XYZ file of C-alpha atoms in Angstrom:
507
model
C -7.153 48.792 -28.534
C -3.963 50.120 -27.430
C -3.012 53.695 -27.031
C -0.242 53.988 -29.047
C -2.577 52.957 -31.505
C -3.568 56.699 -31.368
C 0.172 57.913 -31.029
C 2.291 55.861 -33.436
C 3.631 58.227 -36.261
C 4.107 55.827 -38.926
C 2.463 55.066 -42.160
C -0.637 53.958 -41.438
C -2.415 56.808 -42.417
C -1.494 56.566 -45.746
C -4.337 54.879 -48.015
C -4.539 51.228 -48.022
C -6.923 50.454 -51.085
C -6.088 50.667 -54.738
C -8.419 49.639 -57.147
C -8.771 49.835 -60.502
C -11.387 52.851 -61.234
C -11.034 56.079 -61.106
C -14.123 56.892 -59.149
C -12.481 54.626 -56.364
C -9.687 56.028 -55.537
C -7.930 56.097 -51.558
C -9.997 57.845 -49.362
C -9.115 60.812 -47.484
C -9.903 61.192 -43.300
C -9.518 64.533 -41.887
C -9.795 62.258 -38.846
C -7.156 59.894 -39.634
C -4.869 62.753 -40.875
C -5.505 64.489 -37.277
C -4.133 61.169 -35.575
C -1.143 60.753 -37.617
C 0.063 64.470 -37.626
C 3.297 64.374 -35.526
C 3.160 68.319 -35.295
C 0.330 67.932 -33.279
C 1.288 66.988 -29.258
C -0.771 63.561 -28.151
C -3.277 66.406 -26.560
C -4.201 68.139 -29.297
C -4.451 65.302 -31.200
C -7.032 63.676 -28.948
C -8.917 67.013 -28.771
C -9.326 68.164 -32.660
C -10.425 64.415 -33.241
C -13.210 64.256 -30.395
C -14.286 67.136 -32.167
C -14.579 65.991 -35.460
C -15.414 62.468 -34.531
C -18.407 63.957 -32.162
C -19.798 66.021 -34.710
C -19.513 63.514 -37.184
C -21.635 61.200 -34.830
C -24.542 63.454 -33.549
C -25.051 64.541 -37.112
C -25.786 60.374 -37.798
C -27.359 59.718 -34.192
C -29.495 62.109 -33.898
C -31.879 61.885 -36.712
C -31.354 57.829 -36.708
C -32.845 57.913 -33.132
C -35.988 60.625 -34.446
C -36.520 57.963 -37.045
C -36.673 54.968 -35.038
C -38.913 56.956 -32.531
C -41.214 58.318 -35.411
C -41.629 54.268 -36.496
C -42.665 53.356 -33.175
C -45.066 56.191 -32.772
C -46.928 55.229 -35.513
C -47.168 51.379 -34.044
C -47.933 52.907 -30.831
C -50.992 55.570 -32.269
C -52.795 52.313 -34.179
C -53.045 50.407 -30.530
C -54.400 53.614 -29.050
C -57.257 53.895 -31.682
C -58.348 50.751 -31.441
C -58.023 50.829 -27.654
C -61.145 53.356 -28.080
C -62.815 50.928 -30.053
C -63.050 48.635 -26.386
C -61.146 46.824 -24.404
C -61.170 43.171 -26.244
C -59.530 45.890 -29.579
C -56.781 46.827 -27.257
C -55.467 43.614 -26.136
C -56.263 41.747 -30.027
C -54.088 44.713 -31.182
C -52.009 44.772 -28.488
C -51.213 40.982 -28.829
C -50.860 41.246 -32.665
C -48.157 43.926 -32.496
C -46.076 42.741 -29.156
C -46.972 38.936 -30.114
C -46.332 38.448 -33.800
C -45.692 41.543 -35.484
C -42.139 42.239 -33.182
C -41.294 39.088 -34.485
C -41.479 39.838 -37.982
C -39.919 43.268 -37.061
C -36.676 41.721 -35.482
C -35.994 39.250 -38.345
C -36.282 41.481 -41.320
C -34.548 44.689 -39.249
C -31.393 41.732 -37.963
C -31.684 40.183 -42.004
C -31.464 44.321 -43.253
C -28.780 44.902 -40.945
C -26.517 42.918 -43.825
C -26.462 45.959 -45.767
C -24.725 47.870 -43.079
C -21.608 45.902 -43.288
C -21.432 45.887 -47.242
C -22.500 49.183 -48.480
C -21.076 50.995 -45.647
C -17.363 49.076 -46.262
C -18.260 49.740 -49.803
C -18.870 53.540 -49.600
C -15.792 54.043 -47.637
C -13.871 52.335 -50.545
C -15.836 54.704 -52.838
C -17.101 51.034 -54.568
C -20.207 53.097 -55.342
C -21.979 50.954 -57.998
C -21.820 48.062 -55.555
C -24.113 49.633 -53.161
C -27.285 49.373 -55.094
C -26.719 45.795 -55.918
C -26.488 44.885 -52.282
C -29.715 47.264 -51.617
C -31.290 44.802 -54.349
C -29.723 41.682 -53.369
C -31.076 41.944 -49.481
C -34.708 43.052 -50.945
C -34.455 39.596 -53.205
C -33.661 37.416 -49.898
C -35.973 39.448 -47.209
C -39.357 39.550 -49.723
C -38.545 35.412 -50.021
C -38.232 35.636 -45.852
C -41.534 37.319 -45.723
C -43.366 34.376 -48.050
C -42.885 31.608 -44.996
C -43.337 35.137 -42.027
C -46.772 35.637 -44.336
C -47.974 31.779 -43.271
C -47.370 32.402 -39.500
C -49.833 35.308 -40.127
C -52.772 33.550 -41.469
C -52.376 31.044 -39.209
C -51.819 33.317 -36.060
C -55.249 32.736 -34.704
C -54.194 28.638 -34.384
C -51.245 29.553 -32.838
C -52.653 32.069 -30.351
C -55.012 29.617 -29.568
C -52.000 27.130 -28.945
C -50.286 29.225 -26.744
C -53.725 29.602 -24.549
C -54.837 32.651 -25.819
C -58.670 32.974 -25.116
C -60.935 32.032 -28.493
C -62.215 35.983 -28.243
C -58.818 37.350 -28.161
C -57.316 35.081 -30.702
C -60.066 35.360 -33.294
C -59.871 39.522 -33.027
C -55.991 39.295 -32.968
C -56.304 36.941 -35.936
C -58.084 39.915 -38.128
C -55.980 42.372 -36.676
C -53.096 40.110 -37.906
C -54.266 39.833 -41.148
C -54.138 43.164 -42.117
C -50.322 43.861 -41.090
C -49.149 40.944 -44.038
C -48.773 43.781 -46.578
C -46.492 45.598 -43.763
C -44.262 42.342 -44.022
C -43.478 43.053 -47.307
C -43.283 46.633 -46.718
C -40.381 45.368 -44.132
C -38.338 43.672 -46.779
C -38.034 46.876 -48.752
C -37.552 49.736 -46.252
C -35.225 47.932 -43.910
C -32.423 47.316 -47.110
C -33.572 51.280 -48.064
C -32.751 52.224 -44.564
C -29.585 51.234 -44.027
C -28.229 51.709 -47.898
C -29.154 55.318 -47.423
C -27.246 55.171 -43.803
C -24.199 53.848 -44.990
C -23.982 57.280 -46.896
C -24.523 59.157 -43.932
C -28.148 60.230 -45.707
C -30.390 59.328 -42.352
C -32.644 63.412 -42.061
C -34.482 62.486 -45.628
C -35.941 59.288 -43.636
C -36.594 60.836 -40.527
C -38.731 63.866 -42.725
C -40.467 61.394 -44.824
C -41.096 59.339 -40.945
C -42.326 62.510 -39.471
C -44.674 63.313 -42.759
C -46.075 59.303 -42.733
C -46.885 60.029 -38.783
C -49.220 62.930 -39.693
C -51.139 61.209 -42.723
C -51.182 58.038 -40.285
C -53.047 59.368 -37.669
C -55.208 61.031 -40.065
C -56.061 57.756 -41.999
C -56.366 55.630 -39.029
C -59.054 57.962 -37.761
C -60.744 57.808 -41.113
C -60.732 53.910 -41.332
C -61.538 53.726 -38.057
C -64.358 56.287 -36.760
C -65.675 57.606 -40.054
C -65.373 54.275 -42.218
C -66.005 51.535 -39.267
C -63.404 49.304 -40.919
C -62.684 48.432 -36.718
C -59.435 46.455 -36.212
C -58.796 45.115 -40.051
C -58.866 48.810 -40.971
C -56.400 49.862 -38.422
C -53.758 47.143 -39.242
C -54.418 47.590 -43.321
C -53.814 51.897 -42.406
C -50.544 50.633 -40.533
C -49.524 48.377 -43.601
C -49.943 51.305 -46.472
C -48.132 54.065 -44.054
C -44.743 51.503 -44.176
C -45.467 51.418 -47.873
C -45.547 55.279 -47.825
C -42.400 55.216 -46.177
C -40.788 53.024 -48.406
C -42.320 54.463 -51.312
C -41.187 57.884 -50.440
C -37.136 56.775 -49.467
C -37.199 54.685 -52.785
C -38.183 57.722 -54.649
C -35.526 59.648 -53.140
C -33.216 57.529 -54.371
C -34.052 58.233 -57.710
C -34.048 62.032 -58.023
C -31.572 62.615 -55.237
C -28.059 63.622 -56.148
C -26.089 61.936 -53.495
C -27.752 58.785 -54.740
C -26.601 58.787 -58.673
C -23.314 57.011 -57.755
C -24.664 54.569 -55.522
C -28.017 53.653 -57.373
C -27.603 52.793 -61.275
C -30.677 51.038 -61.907
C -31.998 47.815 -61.292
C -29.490 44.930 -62.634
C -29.772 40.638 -62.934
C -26.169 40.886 -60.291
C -28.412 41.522 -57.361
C -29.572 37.440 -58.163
C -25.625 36.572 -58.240
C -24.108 35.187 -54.792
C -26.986 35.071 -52.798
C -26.003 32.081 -50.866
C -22.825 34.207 -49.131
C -25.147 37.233 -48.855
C -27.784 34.505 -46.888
C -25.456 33.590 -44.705
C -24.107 37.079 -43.576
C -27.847 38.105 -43.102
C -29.057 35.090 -41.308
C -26.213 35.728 -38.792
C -27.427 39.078 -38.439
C -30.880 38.058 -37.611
C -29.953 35.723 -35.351
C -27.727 37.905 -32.903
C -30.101 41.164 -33.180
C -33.918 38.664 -32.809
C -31.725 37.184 -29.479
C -31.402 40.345 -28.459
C -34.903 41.263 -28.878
C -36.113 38.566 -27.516
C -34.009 38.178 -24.463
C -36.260 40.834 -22.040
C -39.618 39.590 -23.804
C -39.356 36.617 -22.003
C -39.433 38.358 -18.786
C -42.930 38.997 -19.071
C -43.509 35.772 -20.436
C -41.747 33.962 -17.274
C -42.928 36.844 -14.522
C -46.806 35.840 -16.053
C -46.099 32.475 -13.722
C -45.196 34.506 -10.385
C -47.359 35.063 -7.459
C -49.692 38.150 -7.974
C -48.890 38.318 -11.856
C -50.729 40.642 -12.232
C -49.282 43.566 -10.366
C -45.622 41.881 -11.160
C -46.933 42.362 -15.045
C -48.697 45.808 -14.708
C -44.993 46.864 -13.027
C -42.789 45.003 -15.688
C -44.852 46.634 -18.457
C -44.413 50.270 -17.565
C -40.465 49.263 -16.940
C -39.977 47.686 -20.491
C -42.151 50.851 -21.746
C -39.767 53.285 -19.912
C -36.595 50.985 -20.808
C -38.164 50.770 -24.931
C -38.027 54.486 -25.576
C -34.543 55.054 -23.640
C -33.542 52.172 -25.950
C -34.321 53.752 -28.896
C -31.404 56.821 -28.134
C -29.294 53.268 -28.092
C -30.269 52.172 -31.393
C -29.291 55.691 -33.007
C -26.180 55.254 -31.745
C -25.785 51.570 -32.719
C -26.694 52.705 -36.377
C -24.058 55.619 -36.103
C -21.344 53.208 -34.893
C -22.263 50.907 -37.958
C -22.024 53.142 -39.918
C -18.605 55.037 -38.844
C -16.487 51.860 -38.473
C -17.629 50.512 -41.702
C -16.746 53.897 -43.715
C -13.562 53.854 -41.900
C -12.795 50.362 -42.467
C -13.639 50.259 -46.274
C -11.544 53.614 -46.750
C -8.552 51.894 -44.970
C -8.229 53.900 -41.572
C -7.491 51.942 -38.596
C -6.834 54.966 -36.489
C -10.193 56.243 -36.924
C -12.076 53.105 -37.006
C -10.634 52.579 -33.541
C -11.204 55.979 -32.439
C -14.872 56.207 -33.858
C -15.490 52.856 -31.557
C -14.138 54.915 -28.371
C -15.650 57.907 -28.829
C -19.579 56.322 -29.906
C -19.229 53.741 -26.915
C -18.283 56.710 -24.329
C -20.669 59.368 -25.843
C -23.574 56.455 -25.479
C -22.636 55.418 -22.350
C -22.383 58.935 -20.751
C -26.335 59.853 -21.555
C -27.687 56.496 -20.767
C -25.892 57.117 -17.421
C -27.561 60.003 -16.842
C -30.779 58.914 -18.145
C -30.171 56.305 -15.289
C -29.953 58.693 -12.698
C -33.026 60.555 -13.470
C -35.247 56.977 -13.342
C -33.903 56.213 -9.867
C -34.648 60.204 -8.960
C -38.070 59.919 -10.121
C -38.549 56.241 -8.646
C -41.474 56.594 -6.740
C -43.942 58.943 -9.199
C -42.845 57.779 -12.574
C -45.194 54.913 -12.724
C -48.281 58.066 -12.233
C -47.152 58.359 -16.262
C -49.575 55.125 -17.061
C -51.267 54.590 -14.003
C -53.112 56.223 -11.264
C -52.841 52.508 -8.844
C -50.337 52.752 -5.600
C -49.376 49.543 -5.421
C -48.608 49.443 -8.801
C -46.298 52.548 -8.171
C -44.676 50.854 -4.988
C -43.669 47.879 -7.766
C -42.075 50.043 -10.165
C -40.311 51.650 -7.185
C -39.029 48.832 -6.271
C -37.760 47.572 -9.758
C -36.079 50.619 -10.882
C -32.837 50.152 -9.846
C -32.790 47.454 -11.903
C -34.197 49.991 -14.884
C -31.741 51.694 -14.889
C -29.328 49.227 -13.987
C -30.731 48.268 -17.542
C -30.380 51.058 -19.077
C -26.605 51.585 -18.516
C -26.012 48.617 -19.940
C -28.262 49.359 -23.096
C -25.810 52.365 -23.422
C -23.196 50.165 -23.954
C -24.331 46.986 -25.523
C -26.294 47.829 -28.278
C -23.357 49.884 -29.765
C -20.779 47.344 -29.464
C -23.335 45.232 -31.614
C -23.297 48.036 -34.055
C -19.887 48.130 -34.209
C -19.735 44.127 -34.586
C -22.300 45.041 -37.796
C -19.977 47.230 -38.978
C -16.716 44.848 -39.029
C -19.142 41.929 -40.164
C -18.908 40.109 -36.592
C -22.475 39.122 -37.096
C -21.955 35.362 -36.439
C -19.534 35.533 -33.610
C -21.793 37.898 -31.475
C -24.785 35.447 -32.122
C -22.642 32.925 -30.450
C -21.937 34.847 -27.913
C -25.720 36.008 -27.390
C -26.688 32.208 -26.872
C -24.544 31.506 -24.764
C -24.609 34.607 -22.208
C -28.097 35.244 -22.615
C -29.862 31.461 -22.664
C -27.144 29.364 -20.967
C -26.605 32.421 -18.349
C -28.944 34.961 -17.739
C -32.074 32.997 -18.134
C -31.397 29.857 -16.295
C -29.923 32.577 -13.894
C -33.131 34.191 -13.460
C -35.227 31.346 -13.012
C -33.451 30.240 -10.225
C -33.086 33.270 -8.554
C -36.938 34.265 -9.384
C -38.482 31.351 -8.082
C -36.003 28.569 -6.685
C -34.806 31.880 -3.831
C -37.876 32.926 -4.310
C -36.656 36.856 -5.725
C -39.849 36.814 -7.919
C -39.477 39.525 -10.802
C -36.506 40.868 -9.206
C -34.458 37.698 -8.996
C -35.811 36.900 -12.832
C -34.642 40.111 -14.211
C -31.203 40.631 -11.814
C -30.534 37.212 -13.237
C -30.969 38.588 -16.619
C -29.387 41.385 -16.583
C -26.213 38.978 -15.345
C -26.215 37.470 -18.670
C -26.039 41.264 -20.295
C -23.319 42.162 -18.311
C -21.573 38.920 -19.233
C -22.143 39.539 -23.087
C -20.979 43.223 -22.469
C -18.120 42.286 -21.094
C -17.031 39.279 -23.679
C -17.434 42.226 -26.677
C -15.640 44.925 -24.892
C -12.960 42.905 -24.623
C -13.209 41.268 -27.946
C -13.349 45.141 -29.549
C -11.086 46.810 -27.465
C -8.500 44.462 -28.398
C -9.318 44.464 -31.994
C -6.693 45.066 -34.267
C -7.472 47.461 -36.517
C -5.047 46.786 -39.605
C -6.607 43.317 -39.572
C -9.601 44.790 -39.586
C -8.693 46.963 -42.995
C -7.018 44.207 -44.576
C -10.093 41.990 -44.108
C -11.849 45.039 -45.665
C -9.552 45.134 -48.291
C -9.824 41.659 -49.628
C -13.620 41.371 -49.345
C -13.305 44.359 -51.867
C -10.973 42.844 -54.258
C -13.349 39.934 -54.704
C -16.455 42.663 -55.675
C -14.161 43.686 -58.446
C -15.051 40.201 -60.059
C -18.963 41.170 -60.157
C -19.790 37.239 -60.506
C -17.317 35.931 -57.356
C -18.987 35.666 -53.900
C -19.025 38.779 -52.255
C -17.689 37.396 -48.394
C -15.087 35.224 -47.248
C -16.120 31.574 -46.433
C-alpha cells in the first residue's frame, strides 16, 4: 500500500459501479471524499479520516467483541454447573466442549464467514436483495454440514475411547455430547444471521439479544440442573435451546426491523441456485479459520507428552485461558475489518478500503500491545486468578513472555484474516496457514520442545515462529495490495449477480 495511494488527486474517488436499478446506485464515502479533497493539506487529510474511520470502527468492534464474549460466557457458565455436579461432570463437560464441540464451532463459524465477503461487497454496492439470498444459501450448505458433524456426535463416546479417553469419562462425555446436536444446527443458522446482519453494520441488536440469552441461560441451567436433576444431558440440551434463542431472536429481528426490509425479501428457490461456487468459497473459509483454531490446541495436546505434564498442562491451561479472552477483543476487530473493506470494496473506494486496513490493523495492534504489557507486569500473581498452587504460579511466570509475545501477534493476525474475508482471500490464506503453521511452527516446536529439550517453552516459541511467519507473508501480501484491483474484482463479481441464475464467484 503506497502512500500516495492516500495523496493522489485524481479520479478515483469518483464511483466505480453502475448498475442497472435504481436502488443501486454509486455509493457515497465521506471517507473517500476526505482522501481525495485537494483543498485539504496531506495532514488534514490523514487527521479528519482517522477520525471518521476510528469512529466508524469502535462503533462495529466494540459490540462484535461483547457478543463474542457473551457466547463464550454462556459455554463457560454450563461447565461451571456441572463442575458442582462432581468432578467426573467437569472433565465429561469439559472434554465435550474443548474436545468436540470447538470443532463443530470452528467449521460452521470459518463455513459462515462466506457471508462476510458477499453480503458485505453486496451492501456496499447497495445490491440489497442479494443479501438475503446469500443469508439463505449459506444456511442450505451449513444445516447439510451439520448432518455428517451430527454422526461424529453420536459416535463421540467410540472416538473418545479411541483417542484413550478413560471408559468413565467417555461414556459421561458421550451424554453430555448428545445433548449439544440440536446446538449444531442452531450453528448453521446463527452463524449466516451473524454476519448478514454485520455486513450492515447492525452488530448491538445481537449483542442485546446475547446479553438477554445469558440471563435466561443461567437461569435454565440451574433449573435443569439442581431443581429438575436432568445432570449433564440437561445442561448440554439448556446450552442447545439458548443458541436457538439466539437465533430465534436475530431471525425475528430481521423480520420487523427496518434496516432489514431491503436486505431480507422473503424466503426464495435462488438461495438453491449456485451452490457449488458458494461451497467452494465457504470451504476455503473453514479451512484457513479451523487451522487457525486448531494451531495452539495442539499445544496442549503435544505438552500432555512432556516431563511433569501435569504442571506443564495446569500452566498452559491458565495461558490459553488468559490468551482466549484477550483473543476475543481480536475477533471484534477481525469482524470490523471484514466488514469495512468489504463495504468499501463493493461501493468502489480503494482509498478507503486501504485506509480502513491501516487504521483497524494499528488500532488492534496498539491495545493488544498494551494488553501485553500488563501480562508480563502481573507475571508472577496472575496465575492466583485459577489457582492457589506456587509452582503452578512459578510456570505461568515463566511462560508469559511468551503470552504476551502471543498476544501481540493475535493483535495483528487475526485482523489481517478479516481483512483477507473481506477481499475473498479465503483460499490463499489457507495455503498460507498450512504451510507456516504445520510445515513451520509445529515441526519447529517439536524439535525445540523435546529434541533441545525446551519442553513447553521450546513447543510454543516454535509455534509462535510459524505465527510470525504467517503474519509476516499477509502483511506483505495486504500492504501491497492494490486496491483498484481489488474494486474491479468487486465490480465484476457484481455484474454476474445481476444474472440471478449465473454463479455468483469467479472460477
Amino acid at each position: 500500500m503506497d502512500s500516495n495511494e492516500y495523496n493522489s488527486e485524481n479520479d478515483l474517488n469518483q464511483p466505480m459501479l453502475e448498475t442497472k436499478h435504481s436502488e443501486t446506485e454509486p455509493v457515497s464515502s465521506e471517507l473517500e471524499e476526505t482522501l481525495s479533497d485537494p483543498s485539504l493539506s496531506n495532514f488534514q487529510r490523514l487527521r479528519k479520516a482517522t477520525w471518521i474511520e476510528l469512529n466508524t470502527l469502535f462503533r462495529l468492534a466494540a459490540p462484535a467483541v461483547v457478543v463474542y464474549l457473551l457466547n463464550n460466557l454462556v459455554s463457560m457458565s454450563t461447565q461451571i454447573f456441572c463442575g458442582h455436579l462432581g468432578n467426573l461432570e467437569l472433565a465429561a463437560a469439559s472434554l465435550g466442549n474443548t474436545g468436540i464441540q470447538v470443532f463443530a464451532y470452528g467449521l460452521m463459524l470459518g463455513m459462515g464467514s462466506a457471508v462476510e465477503t458477499l453480503c458485505g461487497q453486496a451492501y456496499g454496492a447497495h445490491k440489497y436483495d442479494m443479501l438475503g439470498v446469500y443469508l439463505q444459501r449459506s444456511t442450505i450448505l451449513l444445516t447439510a454440514t451439520g448432518i455428517p458433524l451430527m454422526i461424529i456426535y453420536i459416535f463421540s463416546k467410540q472416538i473418545l475411547l479411541a483417542l484413550g479417553e478413560s471408559s468413565a469419562i467417555a461414556s459421561s462425555a458421550a451424554i453430555f455430547v448428545y445433548g449439544l446436536i440440536p446446538q449444531i444446527f442452531a450453528y448453521a443458522v446463527n452463524f449466516p444471521i451473524q454476519k448478514f446482519l454485520q455486513s450492515q453494520s447492525i452488530i448491538f441488536p445481537s449483542a442485546y439479544i446475547s446479553a438477554a440469552t445469558l440471563v435466561l441461560h443461567l437461569l435454565l441451567s440451574w433449573l435443569a440442573i439442581f431443581k429438575l436433576g436432568w445432570g449433564l444431558l440437561g445442561a448440554s440440551l439448556v446450552l442447545s435451546f439458548s443458541w436457538w434463542i439466539v437465533v430465534a431472536a436475530q431471525f425475528v429481528y430481521i423480520l420487523l426491523s427496518e434496516r432489514c426490509k431491503k436486505t431480507w425479501t422473503g424466503f426464495t428457490l435462488q438461495a438453491f441456485s449456485g451452490l457449488w461456487e458458494f461451497l467452494k468459497l465457504s470451504t476455503a473459509s473453514a479451512i484457513m479459520l479451523c487451522l487457525e483454531t486448531w494451531y495452539y490446541q495442539i499445544i496442549v495436546l503435544i505438552a500432555g507428552l512432556l516431563k511433569n505434564a501435569e504442571i506443564v498442562l495446569d500452566a498452559l491451561s491458565i495461558c490459553m485461558t488468559i490468551s482466549g479472552w484477550v483473543f476475543m477483543i481480536a475477533v471484534g476487530f477481525n469482524a470490523a475489518a471484514s466488514v469495512r473493506v468489504s463495504n468499501e470494496l463493493g461501493a468502489g473506494h480503494p482509498k478507503s478500503s486501504a485506509f480502513s486496513v491501516l487504521i483497524v490493523t494499528s488500532s488492534s495492534s496498539i491495545i493488544a500491545i498494551i494488553l501485553a504489557i500488563v501480562v508480563l507486569a502481573l507475571r508472577h500473581v496472575i496465575s492466583y486468578a485459577f489457582t492457589s498452587g506456587t509452582t503452578v504460579a512459578d510456570a505461568v511466570s515463566e511462560l508469559c513472555p511468551y503470552l504476551a509475545f502471543s498476544i501481540v501477534l493475535n493483535g495483528i493476525q487475526p485482523v489481517l484474516s478479516g481483512v483477507a474475508v473481506g477481499c475473498g482471500w479465503q483460499a490463499f490464506v489457507a495455503y498460507v496457514n498450512v504451510g507456516c503453521y504445520y510445515f513451520v511452527g509445529l515441526p519447529l516446536g517439536c524439535l525445540l520442545g523435546f529434541k533441545f529439550d525446551f519442553g513447553a517453552k521450546g513447543i510454543w516459541g516454535g509455534m509462535i515462529g510459524g505465527t510470525v511467519l504467517q503474519t509476516l507473508i499477509l502483511l506483505y501480501v495486504t500492504f501491497r495490495t492494490d486496491w483498484k484491483k481489488e474494486v474491479e474484482k468487486a465490480r465484476n463479481r457484481l455484474e454476474k449477480w445481476d444474472d440471478k441464475t449465473a454463479p455468483l464467484l469467479e472460477g
